[in-house]
Short mmCIF file of C-alpha atoms in Angstrom, two decimals:
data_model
loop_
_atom_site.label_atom_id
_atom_site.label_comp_id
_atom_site.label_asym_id
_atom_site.label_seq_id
_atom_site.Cartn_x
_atom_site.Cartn_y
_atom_site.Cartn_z
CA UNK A 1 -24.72 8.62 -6.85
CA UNK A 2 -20.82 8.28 -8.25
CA UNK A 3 -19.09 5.30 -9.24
CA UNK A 4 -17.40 2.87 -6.40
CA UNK A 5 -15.27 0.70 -7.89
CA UNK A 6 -15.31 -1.98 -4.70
CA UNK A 7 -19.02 -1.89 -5.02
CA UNK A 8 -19.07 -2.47 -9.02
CA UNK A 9 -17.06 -5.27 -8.63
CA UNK A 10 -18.48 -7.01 -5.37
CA UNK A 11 -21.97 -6.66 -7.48
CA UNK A 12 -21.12 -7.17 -10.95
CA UNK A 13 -19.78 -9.18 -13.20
CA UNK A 14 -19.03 -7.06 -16.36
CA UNK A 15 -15.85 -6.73 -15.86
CA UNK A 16 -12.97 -8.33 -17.18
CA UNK A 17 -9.61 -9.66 -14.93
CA UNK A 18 -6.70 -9.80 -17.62
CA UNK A 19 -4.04 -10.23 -14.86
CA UNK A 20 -4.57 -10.76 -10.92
CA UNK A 21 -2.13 -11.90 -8.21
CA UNK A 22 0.34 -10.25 -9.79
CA UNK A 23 3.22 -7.42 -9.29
CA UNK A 24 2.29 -3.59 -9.75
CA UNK A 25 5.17 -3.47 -12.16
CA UNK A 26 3.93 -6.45 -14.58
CA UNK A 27 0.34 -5.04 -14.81
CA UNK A 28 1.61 -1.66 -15.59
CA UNK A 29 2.95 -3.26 -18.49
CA UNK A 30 -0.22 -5.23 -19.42
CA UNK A 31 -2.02 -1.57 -19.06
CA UNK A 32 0.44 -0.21 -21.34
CA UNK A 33 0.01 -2.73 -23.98
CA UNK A 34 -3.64 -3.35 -24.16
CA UNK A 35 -4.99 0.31 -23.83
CA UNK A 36 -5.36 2.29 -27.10
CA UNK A 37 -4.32 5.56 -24.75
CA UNK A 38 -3.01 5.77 -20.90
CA UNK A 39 -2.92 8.93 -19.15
CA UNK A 40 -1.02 8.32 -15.96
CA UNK A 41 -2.09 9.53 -12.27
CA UNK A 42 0.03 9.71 -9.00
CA UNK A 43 -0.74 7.32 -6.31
CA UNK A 44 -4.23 7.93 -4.54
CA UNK A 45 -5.17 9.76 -6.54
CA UNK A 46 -8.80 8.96 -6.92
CA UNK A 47 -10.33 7.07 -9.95
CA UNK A 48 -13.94 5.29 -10.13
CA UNK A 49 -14.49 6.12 -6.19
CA UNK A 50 -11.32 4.62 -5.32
CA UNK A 51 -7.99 5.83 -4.24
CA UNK A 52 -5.57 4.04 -6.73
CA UNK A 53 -2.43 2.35 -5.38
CA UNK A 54 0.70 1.51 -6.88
CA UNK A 55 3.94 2.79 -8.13
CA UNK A 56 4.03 6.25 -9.81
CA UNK A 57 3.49 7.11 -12.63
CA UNK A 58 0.52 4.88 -13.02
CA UNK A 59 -1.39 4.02 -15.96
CA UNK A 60 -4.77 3.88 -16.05
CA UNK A 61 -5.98 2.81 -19.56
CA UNK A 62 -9.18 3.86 -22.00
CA UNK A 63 -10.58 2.32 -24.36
CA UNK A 64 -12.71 4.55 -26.50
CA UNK A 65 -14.41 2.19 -28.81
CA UNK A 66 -15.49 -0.24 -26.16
CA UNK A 67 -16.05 2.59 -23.41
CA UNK A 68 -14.03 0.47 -21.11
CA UNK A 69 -11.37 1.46 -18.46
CA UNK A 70 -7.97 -0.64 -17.61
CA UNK A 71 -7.26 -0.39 -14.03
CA UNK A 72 -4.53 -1.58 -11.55
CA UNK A 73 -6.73 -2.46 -8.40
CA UNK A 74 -4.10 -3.87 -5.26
CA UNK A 75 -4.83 -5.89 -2.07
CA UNK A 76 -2.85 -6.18 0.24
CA UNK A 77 -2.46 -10.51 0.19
CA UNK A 78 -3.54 -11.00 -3.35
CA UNK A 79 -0.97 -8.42 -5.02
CA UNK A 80 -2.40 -6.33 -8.22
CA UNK A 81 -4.75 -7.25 -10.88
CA UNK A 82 -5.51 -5.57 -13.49
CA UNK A 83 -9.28 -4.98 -14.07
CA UNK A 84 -11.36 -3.90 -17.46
CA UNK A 85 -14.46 -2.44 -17.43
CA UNK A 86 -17.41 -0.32 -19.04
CA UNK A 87 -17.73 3.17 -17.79
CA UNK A 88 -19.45 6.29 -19.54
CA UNK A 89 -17.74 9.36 -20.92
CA UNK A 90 -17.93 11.64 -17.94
CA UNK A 91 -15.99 8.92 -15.73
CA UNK A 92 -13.21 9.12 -18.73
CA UNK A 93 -13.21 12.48 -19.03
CA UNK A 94 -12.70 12.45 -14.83
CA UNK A 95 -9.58 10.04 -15.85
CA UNK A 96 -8.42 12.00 -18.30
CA UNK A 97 -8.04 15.48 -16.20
CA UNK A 98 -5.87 13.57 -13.59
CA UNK A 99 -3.05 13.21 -16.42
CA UNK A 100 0.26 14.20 -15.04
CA UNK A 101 2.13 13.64 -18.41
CA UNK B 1 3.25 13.32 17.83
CA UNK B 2 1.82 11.12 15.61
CA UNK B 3 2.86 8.17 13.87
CA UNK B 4 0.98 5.72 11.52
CA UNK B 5 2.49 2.10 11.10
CA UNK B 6 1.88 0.20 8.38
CA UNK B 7 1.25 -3.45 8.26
CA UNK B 8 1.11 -5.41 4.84
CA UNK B 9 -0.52 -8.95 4.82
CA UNK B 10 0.11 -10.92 7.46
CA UNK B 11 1.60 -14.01 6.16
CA UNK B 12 5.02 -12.97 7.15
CA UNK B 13 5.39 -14.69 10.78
CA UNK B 14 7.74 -11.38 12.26
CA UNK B 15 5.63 -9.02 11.32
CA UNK B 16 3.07 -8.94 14.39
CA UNK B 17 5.78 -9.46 17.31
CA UNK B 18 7.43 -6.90 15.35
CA UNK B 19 4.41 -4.40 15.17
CA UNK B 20 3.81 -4.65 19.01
CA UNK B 21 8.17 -3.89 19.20
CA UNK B 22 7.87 -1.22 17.27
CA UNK B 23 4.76 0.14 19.09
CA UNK B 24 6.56 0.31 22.24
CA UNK B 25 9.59 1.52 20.87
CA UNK B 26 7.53 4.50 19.18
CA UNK B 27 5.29 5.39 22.23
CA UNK B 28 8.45 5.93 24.16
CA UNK B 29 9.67 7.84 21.86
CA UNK B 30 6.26 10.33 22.64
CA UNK B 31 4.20 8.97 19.34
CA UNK B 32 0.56 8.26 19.45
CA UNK B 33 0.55 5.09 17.11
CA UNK B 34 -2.14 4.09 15.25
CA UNK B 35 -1.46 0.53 13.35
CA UNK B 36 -3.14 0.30 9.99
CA UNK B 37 -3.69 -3.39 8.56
CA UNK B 38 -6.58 -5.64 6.28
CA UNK B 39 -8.75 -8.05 8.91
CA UNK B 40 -6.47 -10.84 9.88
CA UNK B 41 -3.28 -8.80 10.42
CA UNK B 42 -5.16 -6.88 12.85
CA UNK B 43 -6.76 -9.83 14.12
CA UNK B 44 -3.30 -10.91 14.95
CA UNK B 45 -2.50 -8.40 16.88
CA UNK B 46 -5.09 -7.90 19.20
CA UNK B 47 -4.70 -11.48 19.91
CA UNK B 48 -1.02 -10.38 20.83
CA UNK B 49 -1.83 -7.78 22.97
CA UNK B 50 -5.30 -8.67 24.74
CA UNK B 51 -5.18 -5.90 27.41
CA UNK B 52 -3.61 -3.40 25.05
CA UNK B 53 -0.59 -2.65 26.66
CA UNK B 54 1.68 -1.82 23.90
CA UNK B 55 -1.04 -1.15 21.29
CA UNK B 56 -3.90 1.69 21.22
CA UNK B 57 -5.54 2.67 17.88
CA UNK B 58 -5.75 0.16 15.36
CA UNK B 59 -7.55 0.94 11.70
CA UNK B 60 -8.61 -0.80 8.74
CA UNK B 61 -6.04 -0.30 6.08
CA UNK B 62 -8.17 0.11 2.99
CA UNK B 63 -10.77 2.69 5.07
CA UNK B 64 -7.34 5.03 6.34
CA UNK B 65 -6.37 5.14 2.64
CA UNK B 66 -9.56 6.42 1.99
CA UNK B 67 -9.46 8.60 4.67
CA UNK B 68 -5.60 9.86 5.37
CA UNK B 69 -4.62 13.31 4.35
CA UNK B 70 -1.12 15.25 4.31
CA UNK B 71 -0.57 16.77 7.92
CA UNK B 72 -2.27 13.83 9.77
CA UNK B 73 0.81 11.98 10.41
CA UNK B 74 4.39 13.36 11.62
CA UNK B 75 6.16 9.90 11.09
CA UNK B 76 5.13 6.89 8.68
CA UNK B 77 6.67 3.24 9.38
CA UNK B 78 5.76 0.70 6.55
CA UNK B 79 6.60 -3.06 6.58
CA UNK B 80 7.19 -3.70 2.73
CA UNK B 81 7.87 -7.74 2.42
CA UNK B 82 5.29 -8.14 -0.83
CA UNK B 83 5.24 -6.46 -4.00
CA UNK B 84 1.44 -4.93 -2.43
CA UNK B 85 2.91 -4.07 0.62
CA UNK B 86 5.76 -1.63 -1.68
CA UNK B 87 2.46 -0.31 -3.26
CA UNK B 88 0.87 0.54 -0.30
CA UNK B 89 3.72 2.03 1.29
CA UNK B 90 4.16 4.11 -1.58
CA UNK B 91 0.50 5.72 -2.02
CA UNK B 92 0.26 6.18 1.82
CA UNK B 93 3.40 8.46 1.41
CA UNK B 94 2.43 10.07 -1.71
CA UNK B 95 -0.80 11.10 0.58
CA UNK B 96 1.00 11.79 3.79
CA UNK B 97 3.96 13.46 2.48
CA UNK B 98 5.72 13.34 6.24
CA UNK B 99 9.30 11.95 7.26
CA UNK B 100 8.52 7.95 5.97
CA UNK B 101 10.67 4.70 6.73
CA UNK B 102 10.35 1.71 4.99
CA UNK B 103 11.22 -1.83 6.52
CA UNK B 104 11.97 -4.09 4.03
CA UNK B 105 12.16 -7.79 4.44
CA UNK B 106 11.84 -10.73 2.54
CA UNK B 107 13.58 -14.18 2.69
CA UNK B 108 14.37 -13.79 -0.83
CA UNK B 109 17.23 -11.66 -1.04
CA UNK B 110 16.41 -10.61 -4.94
CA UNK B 111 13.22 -9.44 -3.27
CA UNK B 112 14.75 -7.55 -0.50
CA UNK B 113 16.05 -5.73 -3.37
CA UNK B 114 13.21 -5.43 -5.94
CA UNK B 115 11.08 -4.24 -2.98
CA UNK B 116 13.85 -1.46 -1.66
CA UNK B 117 13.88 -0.45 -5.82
CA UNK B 118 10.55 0.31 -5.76
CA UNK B 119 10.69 2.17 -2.47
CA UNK B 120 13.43 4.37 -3.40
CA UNK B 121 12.50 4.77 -7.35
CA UNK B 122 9.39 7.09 -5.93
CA UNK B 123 10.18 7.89 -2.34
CA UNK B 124 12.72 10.06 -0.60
CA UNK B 125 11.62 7.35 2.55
CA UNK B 126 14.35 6.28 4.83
CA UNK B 127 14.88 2.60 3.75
CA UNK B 128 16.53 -0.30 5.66
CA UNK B 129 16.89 -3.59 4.21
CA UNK B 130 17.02 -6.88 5.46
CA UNK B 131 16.77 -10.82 4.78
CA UNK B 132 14.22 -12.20 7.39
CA UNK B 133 11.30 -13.95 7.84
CA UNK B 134 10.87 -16.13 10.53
CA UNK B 135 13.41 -14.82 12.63
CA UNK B 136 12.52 -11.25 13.77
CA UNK B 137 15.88 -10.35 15.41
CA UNK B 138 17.86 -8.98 12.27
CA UNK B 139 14.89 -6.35 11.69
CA UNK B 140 14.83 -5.59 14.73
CA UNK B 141 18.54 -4.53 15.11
CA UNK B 142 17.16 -2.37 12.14
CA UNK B 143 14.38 -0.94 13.78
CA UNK B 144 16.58 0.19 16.28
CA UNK B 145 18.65 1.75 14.26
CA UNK B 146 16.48 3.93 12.50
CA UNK B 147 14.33 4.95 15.52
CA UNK B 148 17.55 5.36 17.22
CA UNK B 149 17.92 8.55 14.53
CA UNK B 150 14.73 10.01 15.79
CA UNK B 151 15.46 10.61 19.31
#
């Protein structure tokens, strides 16, 4: 079965939440500065089961040494957060093929 | 015709009478509506509209993001008045890639501004920009304005 992202995080709790009610803008930057590499993705285009929302281009960030993923996640009264967690190789590879840049 | 209207979170008291307005205005224009909004915006406005006189199809917006593809929609209406809402607006036309308008309001006038940046930094939508919030007459005169340019 492949990764949902709402479902990991309504029945998880590895995961990390390094900024949350926040603008898209502001946790683009706190993608940018705590991923070792970003590859950037249009909006809805789908990452982790989920179409990704936001503001192109977006960064989605990997962390190779921990084998965790930065990602923006948005609702629509809570803003964006931006979300850290584990996922294996073949879900960063997936990432890594949406690069546009 | 079809035309997909976009609400954002409902905390914004114009934006239901607004969405019922605009439902009207569209149908009579010959668009089959469908409103997409979370839980409690649409809760709002099937209170406003019991017998469903001005509204028909009404979706969950996180399940028609999942869902929407380009070609479904010939027109999409968003109202942007949170940094989310922008967001949203944005991805839905990314996937729809049809003839877009953005309503932006906010009673902050430095965030009528941020939001119509972020609208128009990635969009070739049709913006119009107000200050409002409680009062929904000066998006209204808006409203009409645009619509007014697809008749």
């Amino acid at each position: 079965m492949s990764f949902c992202l709402d479902t990991y995080l309504q029945q998880s709790d590895n995961y990390e939440v390094h900024a949350s009610k926040a603008g898209f803008k502001d946790c683009a930057m706190i993608i940018r500065f705590k991923a070792d590499e970003i590859i950037y993705i249009n909006p809805g285009d789908e990452v982790l089961g989920v179409r990704v929302i936001g503001i192109p281009p977006i960064p989605i960030g990997i962390d190779d040494k921990k084998g965790t993923v930065f990602i923006p996640y948005t609702k629509p009264c809570h803003g964006t957060s931006v979300v850290e967690l584990p996922v294996d190789t073949e879900e960063m590879d997936n990432i890594r093929k949406l690069n546009t840049q | 015709m079809k035309a997909l209207l976009l609400l954002g979170c409902p905390e914004t008291p114009s934006q239901t009478p607004l969405t019922i307005y605009a439902c009207d205005k569209l149908t009579k224009l010959g668009y089959d509506v469908t409103i997409a909004a979370n839980p409690a915006a649409k809760k709002l406005v099937m209170v406003s509209d019991p017998e469903k006189y001005y509204i028909d199809n009404l979706v969950d917006l996180e399940r028609s993001l999942g869902e929407v593809k380009k070609g479904d929609y010939d027109l999409l209406i968003g109202f942007v008045h949170k940094d989310a809402a922008a967001s949203f607006f944005v991805t839905f036309y990314h996937l729809l890639q049809t003839n877009s308008i953005a309503i932006v309001f906010e009673r902050d006038m430095d965030l009528v501004e941020e939001y119509t940046d972020m609208v128009a930094e990635s969009t070739d939508a049709k913006i119009v920009s107000v200050r409002a919030f409680h009062n929904p007459t000066p998006i209204k005169v808006q409203l009409d304005k645009v619509l007014k340019e697809l008749e």
